Every structure is written in C-alpha cells, then in structure tokens.
Tab-separated table of C-alpha atoms and ligand atoms in Angstrom:
chain	number	residue	atom	x	y	z
A	70	UNK	CA	115.575	133.752	104.358
A	71	UNK	CA	115.111	132.301	107.808
A	72	UNK	CA	118.467	133.424	109.219
A	73	UNK	CA	117.965	135.311	112.465
A	74	UNK	CA	119.776	138.462	113.631
A	75	UNK	CA	122.728	136.479	114.990
A	76	UNK	CA	122.972	134.338	111.859
A	77	UNK	CA	121.073	131.411	113.387
A	78	UNK	CA	118.995	129.478	110.858
A	79	UNK	CA	115.881	127.808	112.255
A	80	UNK	CA	116.138	124.036	111.996
A	81	UNK	CA	119.811	124.083	110.970
A	82	UNK	CA	121.543	120.834	111.837
A	83	UNK	CA	125.173	120.004	112.172
A	84	UNK	CA	125.051	117.403	109.459
A	85	UNK	CA	126.681	116.905	106.130
A	86	UNK	CA	124.860	115.382	103.215
A	87	UNK	CA	126.586	113.781	100.254
A	88	UNK	CA	127.420	116.506	97.739
A	89	UNK	CA	124.602	115.674	95.325
A	90	UNK	CA	121.792	115.090	97.845
A	91	UNK	CA	119.105	117.779	98.028
A	92	UNK	CA	116.791	116.046	100.490
A	93	UNK	CA	117.539	113.239	102.919
A	94	UNK	CA	114.444	111.674	104.451
A	95	UNK	CA	115.334	109.803	107.616
A	96	UNK	CA	113.027	107.540	109.589
A	97	UNK	CA	109.986	109.543	108.527
A	98	UNK	CA	106.645	108.493	109.982
A	99	UNK	CA	103.204	109.996	109.650
A	100	UNK	CA	100.508	108.462	111.820
A	101	UNK	CA	96.920	109.699	111.915
A	102	UNK	CA	95.049	109.001	115.144
A	103	UNK	CA	91.745	107.117	114.956
A	104	UNK	CA	89.348	108.753	117.400
A	105	UNK	CA	86.072	107.345	118.680
A	106	UNK	CA	83.351	108.106	121.171
A	107	UNK	CA	82.026	111.250	122.798
A	108	UNK	CA	85.401	112.115	124.248
A	109	UNK	CA	87.169	111.506	120.937
A	110	UNK	CA	89.523	109.062	122.590
A	111	UNK	CA	92.382	107.791	120.433
A	112	UNK	CA	91.744	104.103	119.808
A	113	UNK	CA	94.374	103.432	117.170
A	114	UNK	CA	96.749	104.862	114.603
A	115	UNK	CA	96.730	104.839	110.822
A	116	UNK	CA	100.387	104.329	110.002
A	117	UNK	CA	100.283	106.054	106.613
A	118	UNK	CA	104.065	106.510	106.428
A	119	UNK	CA	106.217	104.287	108.575
A	120	UNK	CA	109.958	104.811	108.911
A	121	UNK	CA	110.780	105.901	105.367
A	122	UNK	CA	114.462	106.402	104.508
A	123	UNK	CA	115.127	108.018	101.159
A	124	UNK	CA	117.700	110.279	99.514
A	125	UNK	CA	116.631	112.652	96.747
A	126	UNK	CA	119.515	113.717	94.519
A	127	UNK	CA	119.602	117.171	92.968
A	128	UNK	CA	118.411	117.483	89.362
A	129	UNK	CA	117.213	113.897	89.310
A	130	UNK	CA	113.751	112.363	89.310
A	131	UNK	CA	112.654	109.889	91.940
A	132	UNK	CA	109.583	107.895	90.983
A	133	UNK	CA	107.437	106.937	93.951
A	134	UNK	CA	105.156	104.020	93.114
A	135	UNK	CA	102.654	101.680	94.716
A	136	UNK	CA	98.958	100.952	94.751
A	137	UNK	CA	96.446	103.452	96.052
A	138	UNK	CA	96.729	103.573	99.853
A	139	UNK	CA	100.419	102.646	100.014
A	140	UNK	CA	101.397	106.027	101.506
A	141	UNK	CA	103.113	107.671	98.543
A	142	UNK	CA	100.903	110.776	98.479
A	143	UNK	CA	101.130	111.168	102.255
A	144	UNK	CA	104.913	111.019	101.966
A	145	UNK	CA	104.778	113.726	99.264
A	146	UNK	CA	102.642	115.907	101.511
A	147	UNK	CA	105.057	115.438	104.403
A	148	UNK	CA	107.909	116.584	102.149
A	149	UNK	CA	105.828	119.661	101.276
A	150	UNK	CA	105.099	120.020	104.999
A	151	UNK	CA	101.368	120.072	104.268
A	152	UNK	CA	101.367	117.369	106.956
A	153	UNK	CA	103.702	117.741	109.903
A	154	UNK	CA	105.549	114.423	110.283
A	155	UNK	CA	104.901	112.401	113.437
A	156	UNK	CA	108.626	111.690	113.736
A	157	UNK	CA	111.765	111.517	111.660
A	158	UNK	CA	113.820	114.073	109.780
A	159	UNK	CA	113.559	115.924	106.471
A	160	UNK	CA	117.098	117.143	105.943
A	161	UNK	CA	117.134	119.730	103.185
A	162	UNK	CA	120.184	121.359	101.671
A	163	UNK	CA	119.612	125.090	101.350
A	164	UNK	CA	121.018	127.019	98.386
A	165	UNK	CA	123.772	128.330	100.711
A	166	UNK	CA	124.849	124.734	101.470
A	167	UNK	CA	123.592	124.644	105.061
A	168	UNK	CA	121.387	121.716	106.006
A	169	UNK	CA	118.084	122.257	107.808
A	170	UNK	CA	115.631	119.765	109.239
A	171	UNK	CA	112.233	120.820	107.865
A	172	UNK	CA	110.302	118.313	109.981
A	173	UNK	CA	109.973	120.298	113.231
A	174	UNK	CA	109.862	123.825	111.755
A	175	UNK	CA	107.038	126.183	112.651
A	176	UNK	CA	105.002	127.771	109.863
A	177	UNK	CA	106.847	131.100	109.993
A	178	UNK	CA	110.211	129.350	109.635
A	179	UNK	CA	108.940	127.216	106.763
A	180	UNK	CA	108.099	130.170	104.511
A	181	UNK	CA	111.379	130.338	102.550
A	182	UNK	CA	111.227	126.593	101.915
A	183	UNK	CA	107.636	126.751	100.716
A	184	UNK	CA	109.006	128.767	97.790
A	185	UNK	CA	111.718	126.227	97.091
A	186	UNK	CA	109.558	123.080	97.312
A	187	UNK	CA	106.412	123.290	95.186
A	188	UNK	CA	103.682	120.990	94.021
A	189	UNK	CA	102.043	120.178	90.699
A	190	UNK	CA	98.515	119.015	91.449
A	191	UNK	CA	96.787	116.009	89.956
A	192	UNK	CA	93.588	117.548	88.700
A	193	UNK	CA	94.021	120.603	86.456
A	194	UNK	CA	90.239	121.126	86.495
A	195	UNK	CA	89.709	121.554	90.231
A	196	UNK	CA	93.116	123.017	91.138
A	197	UNK	CA	92.626	126.265	89.185
A	198	UNK	CA	90.159	128.854	90.443
A	199	UNK	CA	87.667	129.357	87.567
A	200	UNK	CA	87.140	132.996	88.563
A	201	UNK	CA	90.782	133.956	88.220
A	202	UNK	CA	92.630	134.794	85.013
A	203	UNK	CA	95.944	133.162	84.182
A	204	UNK	CA	97.623	136.397	85.264
A	205	UNK	CA	96.016	136.113	88.688
A	206	UNK	CA	96.583	132.365	89.052
A	207	UNK	CA	100.220	132.292	88.028
A	208	UNK	CA	100.957	135.739	89.475
A	209	UNK	CA	99.431	135.022	92.884
A	210	UNK	CA	102.528	133.471	94.499
A	211	UNK	CA	104.619	136.349	93.135
A	212	UNK	CA	102.186	138.865	94.600
A	213	UNK	CA	101.938	137.161	97.997
A	214	UNK	CA	105.680	136.724	98.441
A	215	UNK	CA	106.570	140.105	96.865
A	216	UNK	CA	109.629	138.539	95.213
A	217	UNK	CA	108.831	140.562	92.098
A	218	UNK	CA	107.798	144.263	92.113
A	219	UNK	CA	104.055	144.597	91.432
A	220	UNK	CA	104.609	146.367	88.108
A	221	UNK	CA	106.777	143.488	86.826
A	222	UNK	CA	104.403	140.630	87.653
A	223	UNK	CA	102.628	140.698	84.309
A	224	UNK	CA	105.898	140.412	82.381
A	225	UNK	CA	107.032	137.580	84.628
A	226	UNK	CA	103.745	135.692	84.169
A	227	UNK	CA	103.922	136.156	80.386
A	228	UNK	CA	107.438	134.708	80.468
A	229	UNK	CA	106.281	131.745	82.602
A	230	UNK	CA	103.447	131.026	80.178
A	231	UNK	CA	105.924	131.041	77.327
A	232	UNK	CA	108.184	128.627	79.161
A	233	UNK	CA	105.366	126.099	79.586
A	234	UNK	CA	104.306	126.380	75.950
A	235	UNK	CA	101.315	128.748	76.303
A	236	UNK	CA	100.883	131.962	74.371
A	237	UNK	CA	101.338	135.056	76.554
A	238	UNK	CA	98.316	136.621	74.821
A	239	UNK	CA	96.195	134.201	76.896
A	240	UNK	CA	97.165	135.982	80.077
A	241	UNK	CA	93.713	137.501	80.710
A	242	UNK	CA	91.722	134.388	79.894
A	243	UNK	CA	90.036	132.144	82.452
A	244	UNK	CA	90.801	128.417	82.945
A	245	UNK	CA	87.558	127.270	81.320
A	246	UNK	CA	88.904	128.519	77.976
A	247	UNK	CA	91.561	125.800	78.027
A	248	UNK	CA	91.844	122.056	77.535
A	249	UNK	CA	93.015	119.720	80.309
A	250	UNK	CA	96.573	119.663	78.977
A	251	UNK	CA	96.692	123.467	78.736
A	252	UNK	CA	95.330	123.803	82.262
A	253	UNK	CA	98.037	121.499	83.532
A	254	UNK	CA	100.582	123.758	81.808
A	255	UNK	CA	99.066	126.655	83.782
A	256	UNK	CA	99.444	124.606	86.976
A	257	UNK	CA	103.080	123.946	86.111
A	258	UNK	CA	103.665	127.663	85.402
A	259	UNK	CA	102.218	128.447	88.833
A	260	UNK	CA	104.511	125.867	90.454
A	261	UNK	CA	107.510	127.402	88.665
A	262	UNK	CA	106.656	131.010	89.522
A	263	UNK	CA	108.884	131.106	92.599
A	264	UNK	CA	111.822	129.305	90.959
A	265	UNK	CA	111.573	126.137	93.062
A	266	UNK	CA	114.358	123.595	93.451
A	267	UNK	CA	112.222	120.555	94.273
A	268	UNK	CA	108.841	119.822	92.673
A	269	UNK	CA	106.472	117.194	94.024
A	270	UNK	CA	104.320	115.997	91.120
A	271	UNK	CA	101.532	113.832	92.518
A	272	UNK	CA	99.791	111.925	89.708
A	273	UNK	CA	100.474	115.026	87.610
A	274	UNK	CA	99.212	113.567	84.346
A	275	UNK	CA	96.799	110.862	85.530
A	276	UNK	CA	93.701	113.009	84.987
A	277	UNK	CA	94.673	113.892	81.403
A	278	UNK	CA	93.775	112.233	78.135
A	279	UNK	CA	96.324	109.664	77.097
A	280	UNK	CA	97.025	111.739	73.974
A	281	UNK	CA	98.324	114.745	75.949
A	282	UNK	CA	100.115	112.896	78.755
A	283	UNK	CA	103.288	112.491	76.733
A	284	UNK	CA	103.342	116.225	75.936
A	285	UNK	CA	103.148	117.153	79.612
A	286	UNK	CA	105.758	114.561	80.593
A	287	UNK	CA	108.069	115.940	77.903
A	288	UNK	CA	107.448	119.465	79.152
A	289	UNK	CA	108.376	118.391	82.700
A	290	UNK	CA	111.547	116.776	81.360
A	291	UNK	CA	112.518	119.859	79.366
A	292	UNK	CA	111.886	122.121	82.355
A	293	UNK	CA	114.046	119.900	84.525
A	294	UNK	CA	116.956	120.704	82.216
A	295	UNK	CA	116.306	124.411	81.802
A	296	UNK	CA	115.203	125.204	85.379
A	297	UNK	CA	117.534	122.803	87.256
A	298	UNK	CA	114.626	121.013	88.875
A	299	UNK	CA	114.513	117.943	91.082
A	300	UNK	CA	111.313	115.911	90.922
A	301	UNK	CA	109.524	113.631	93.316
A	302	UNK	CA	107.250	112.013	90.742
A	303	UNK	CA	104.400	110.150	92.400
A	304	UNK	CA	102.398	107.791	90.219
A	305	UNK	CA	100.550	104.520	90.249
A	306	UNK	CA	101.478	104.110	86.567
A	307	UNK	CA	104.803	102.363	86.204
A	308	UNK	CA	104.908	103.076	82.468
A	309	UNK	CA	105.051	106.812	83.165
A	310	UNK	CA	107.542	106.321	85.964
A	311	UNK	CA	109.792	104.356	83.629
A	312	UNK	CA	109.739	107.295	81.233
A	313	UNK	CA	110.328	109.987	83.842
A	314	UNK	CA	112.377	108.619	86.707
A	315	UNK	CA	116.067	107.990	87.214
A	316	UNK	CA	115.379	105.955	90.325
A	317	UNK	CA	112.270	104.195	91.586
A	318	UNK	CA	111.087	103.810	95.153
A	319	UNK	CA	108.368	101.197	95.666
A	320	UNK	CA	106.135	101.676	98.710
A	321	UNK	CA	103.806	99.256	100.439
A	322	UNK	CA	101.697	100.105	103.528
A	323	UNK	CA	103.714	103.225	104.280
A	324	UNK	CA	107.115	101.556	103.956
A	325	UNK	CA	109.770	101.488	101.283
A	326	UNK	CA	110.073	97.913	100.022
A	327	UNK	CA	112.470	98.461	97.131
A	328	UNK	CA	114.720	101.173	95.695
A	329	UNK	CA	116.608	100.862	92.427
A	330	UNK	CA	117.778	102.692	89.319
A	331	UNK	CA	114.744	102.616	87.029
A	332	UNK	CA	116.162	100.405	84.281
A	333	UNK	CA	117.446	97.865	86.813
A	334	UNK	CA	114.102	97.634	88.584
A	335	UNK	CA	112.314	97.017	85.312
A	336	UNK	CA	114.874	94.482	84.166
A	337	UNK	CA	114.958	92.529	87.407
A	338	UNK	CA	112.849	93.447	90.456
A	339	UNK	CA	114.096	92.196	93.820
A	340	UNK	CA	110.848	92.412	95.798
A	341	UNK	CA	107.774	90.277	95.031
A	342	UNK	CA	105.526	93.349	95.282
A	343	UNK	CA	107.563	95.142	92.591
A	344	UNK	CA	107.337	92.048	90.429
A	345	UNK	CA	103.529	92.066	90.705
A	346	UNK	CA	103.318	95.802	89.876
A	347	UNK	CA	105.540	95.333	86.828
A	348	UNK	CA	103.480	92.413	85.579
A	349	UNK	CA	100.501	94.800	85.326
A	350	UNK	CA	102.285	97.237	82.978
A	351	UNK	CA	100.482	96.907	79.632
A	352	UNK	CA	102.535	95.438	76.828
A	353	UNK	CA	102.939	98.124	74.124
A	354	UNK	CA	103.495	95.499	71.412
A	355	UNK	CA	100.308	93.487	70.802
A	356	UNK	CA	102.234	90.998	68.659
A	357	UNK	CA	104.718	90.159	71.426
A	358	UNK	CA	104.312	87.024	73.511
A	359	UNK	CA	101.955	87.855	76.381
A	360	UNK	CA	103.600	88.462	79.731
A	361	UNK	CA	101.842	86.656	82.529
A	362	UNK	CA	100.094	89.055	84.890
A	363	UNK	CA	100.425	88.377	88.614
A	364	UNK	CA	97.058	88.927	90.281
A	365	UNK	CA	97.678	89.748	93.916
A	366	UNK	CA	95.327	88.336	96.515
A	367	UNK	CA	93.182	90.872	98.365
A	368	UNK	CA	93.815	94.558	98.892
A	369	UNK	CA	96.674	96.652	100.241
A	370	UNK	CA	96.882	95.932	103.985
A	371	UNK	CA	94.967	98.260	106.295
A	372	UNK	CA	97.554	100.756	107.610
A	373	UNK	CA	95.793	100.742	110.997
A	374	UNK	CA	96.252	96.969	111.263
A	375	UNK	CA	99.530	96.202	109.599
A	376	UNK	CA	100.142	92.434	109.489
A	377	UNK	CA	102.900	91.030	111.737
A	378	UNK	CA	106.150	90.049	110.114
A	379	UNK	CA	106.429	91.152	106.500
A	380	UNK	CA	103.415	93.424	105.807
A	381	UNK	CA	103.185	91.911	102.327
A	382	UNK	CA	103.043	88.280	103.473
A	383	UNK	CA	99.235	87.776	103.203
A	384	UNK	CA	99.505	88.564	99.462
A	385	UNK	CA	102.924	87.169	98.682
A	386	UNK	CA	103.246	83.981	96.606
A	387	UNK	CA	106.756	83.380	97.961
A	388	UNK	CA	105.926	83.752	101.688
A	389	UNK	CA	107.446	81.258	104.117
A	390	UNK	CA	106.980	80.759	107.880
A	391	UNK	CA	109.615	83.327	108.747
A	392	UNK	CA	107.714	85.995	106.794
A	393	UNK	CA	104.729	85.754	109.152
A	394	UNK	CA	106.688	86.702	112.268
A	395	UNK	CA	109.863	88.547	111.325
A	396	UNK	CA	109.696	91.962	109.605
A	397	UNK	CA	112.298	92.156	106.834
A	398	UNK	CA	114.481	95.279	107.077
A	399	UNK	CA	115.215	97.364	103.988
A	400	UNK	CA	118.783	96.309	103.130
A	401	UNK	CA	121.242	96.520	100.297
A	402	UNK	CA	120.983	93.386	98.199
A	403	UNK	CA	123.412	94.401	95.466
A	404	UNK	CA	125.278	97.712	95.171
A	405	UNK	CA	122.836	100.557	94.646
A	406	UNK	CA	119.774	98.391	95.230
A	407	UNK	CA	117.772	97.813	98.365
A	408	UNK	CA	114.819	95.563	99.130
A	409	UNK	CA	112.824	94.635	102.219
A	410	UNK	CA	112.464	90.904	101.638
A	411	UNK	CA	114.086	88.023	103.533
A	412	UNK	CA	114.636	86.142	100.302
A	413	UNK	CA	115.531	88.944	97.909
A	414	UNK	CA	118.956	87.404	97.159
A	415	UNK	CA	117.463	84.003	96.357
A	416	UNK	CA	114.331	84.783	94.367
A	417	UNK	CA	114.541	85.123	90.610
A	418	UNK	CA	111.722	87.522	89.860
A	419	UNK	CA	110.420	88.531	86.467
A	420	UNK	CA	110.834	92.041	85.136
A	421	UNK	CA	110.171	93.545	81.736
A	422	UNK	CA	112.820	93.208	79.027
A	423	UNK	CA	114.241	96.612	78.109
A	424	UNK	CA	112.997	96.449	74.541
A	425	UNK	CA	109.390	95.830	75.620
A	426	UNK	CA	109.326	98.976	77.756
A	427	UNK	CA	111.220	101.264	75.426
A	428	UNK	CA	108.985	100.483	72.484
A	429	UNK	CA	106.057	101.863	74.454
A	430	UNK	CA	107.427	105.387	74.579
B	543	SF4	FE1	107.258	87.763	100.427
B	543	SF4	FE2	108.497	86.911	102.623
B	543	SF4	FE3	109.752	88.523	100.946
B	543	SF4	FE4	107.748	89.443	102.433
B	543	SF4	S1	109.717	88.687	103.162
B	543	SF4	S2	108.078	89.838	100.286
B	543	SF4	S3	106.388	87.694	102.459
B	543	SF4	S4	109.056	86.431	100.510
C-alpha cells in the first residue's frame, strides 16, 4: 500500500466519514482550458464538472444521469483519476479505515487505489485488444501488479471467467470469437481481476443489443452481492438506472441538480430537469394511457458559457425572473432529497407511477 516507512499514508486526511460512506466527493470541479492563437493563450474554460458534492455509500449503486454533455462521464473519470480534478476533494475510505484525499495524489501514490477503483467500459468491441486472448486480457492487470504469482494467473483467470458466466475453456480464444454480451462479460472479468471495491460503469450496456442488456445488468447485480461491490452507474437511460440504482444523481451542465432514492425520484421528481428526463422514459405498457412527453427547448447549455442564474433557466418551463439572476443552491427539500431549484418545494412535478416502471423490467 502507500504507507511510507514512518507509517505516513500519502493523501491521508484527518477526517471522519459516516460509517457507510466509501467515497465523499466534495466541491469537485474539472475545468478544461480553451486555448487559442499561436501562443496557445487560455481564452476560456469548459466547466465540465462544477462543484459536485456527492456521497457514495459502500455496497450501493449510485446512478448518475443526464443528457450527453452534462458532465457525468467527466465526473466518473475524475473519480478514477483519469483526469486530475481542478479543485475539490475525493475522500476515499481505505480498507484499513483511514481516509485519503485522492484528488491531489501523484501517480505513484495512486497505484494502490487504481486496483481498488476500476472501470467497465462502454464499448466491448473497441475496449478489448483483438490480438490478445482472454487469458492475456483478463490476466494483464494480475501480471502487471504481480498480486498473483505468475504460475497461478491462468487458474485465477479461469475462475474470473466462471464468475462472469463464461466457460473457462474459452481462455485461449480471441475477442472476435464472442458476441457483444460475451465481450462485455470479458470486460467485467478484467475489471474484477484486482478485487476492486468501487466500479465505475460508464454506459456499460448502452452499446449492447437490447436482448442482452438485461443479462449484463443482472450479472452486475449478482456480482455486487458476491464481490461486495459499490457501483457508480453512469447512464443516459433512466430505465436502466431505475433497475440498477439505489440512489439517483441528476446532473446538468456539470452540476448536481437533484439527488434522491431511486423510487422517490421516479414517483415525484423535485427538479424540472428530472421531470423532463423522466417524461422521455418509454412506457413499457402500450395499452396504458400515454404519458405526456416534455420536449425541452434547445440543447444542454454550453459548459464554457454557462447561463447566469439557474443554468437550466433557458429551457425551463417554470422559470421566473429570479431564475435568470440568482443561482439556486443544491439544498435539502425533504429529508434525504436535495434539489437545486428555487421553487422545488412549490412545484408539483410529474413522475412515473411505480407500476408503470416496474412492469418494464
Ligand atoms: Fe426552473 Fe427556476 Fe427551478 Fe431553475 S430555479 S429549475 S429555472 S424553476
């Protein structure tokens, strides 16, 4: 691990997290500079993630939702420390109970955490090297980190394949011998190879046929139980999030605009943006009375030119004068539920009745 000779742990902070919190994201921002001209002068900032506060509880699934360009994937990559955050803290509870801030750590100090926080990629076709066998693909992290003796890697890979529902006899085959769903199982086996604690699944089933999505989602759920996993499940598809997540975090232009237990968000959203996203969830029962879809005006705001006041106001059907000048803070509206809307306590927004969602599973 990253403990030094005198017991010092790089990034350790004198902080206590609630017992069940694995990751506490505090004030996280990720800005990308816009450079122009011969001298590459910085002329602006893309505020991809802007002051995100979020607690990820152990062995739970957080669903991160929003339209394309709302910052959810950038947030996932900051958690993985693929992107170094511009500011803010990523407080992570180590297996020994100590809390470290991953945000400022240098690459060498991040190594132990790279084993504990892994990613399942979106596209099982491009994320697997076609020239490597399953043994090489899944065994690579074991080989690089030397956590398993070289002569035991094959047994470990065979066991991982079994755990994700693939036959160990396939171990010397190449990815092109497999379907999309099977390839995603290989990707999951690779993510599990180092026994992670937190898995970031970014659109993990979006590239798959509808017919195999449910199988992969069920596999992820089963593995959560057997491997004690915590998921950050990033998706633009609220139907899948409803199936997978215990809690939902809705993002808009790099900010969290609503957090809620999944069933409560679906039943009654508190933010107009959540209401619009929910209205686009297809109705699984064609005989049911049609739910009215809310068609939002325009596109997600440009994160390099975030509107004044509430960033959602140019698209919001409930906007009032105050919304154009005063940014609404994310605040608790009712116990366990937060929203960033001045009028969240007054609006009566439409969700999806429980029966309509459940019947779609
Ligand atoms: Fe709409 Fe105003 Fe609420 Fe923003 S603060 S979501 S513009 S009602």
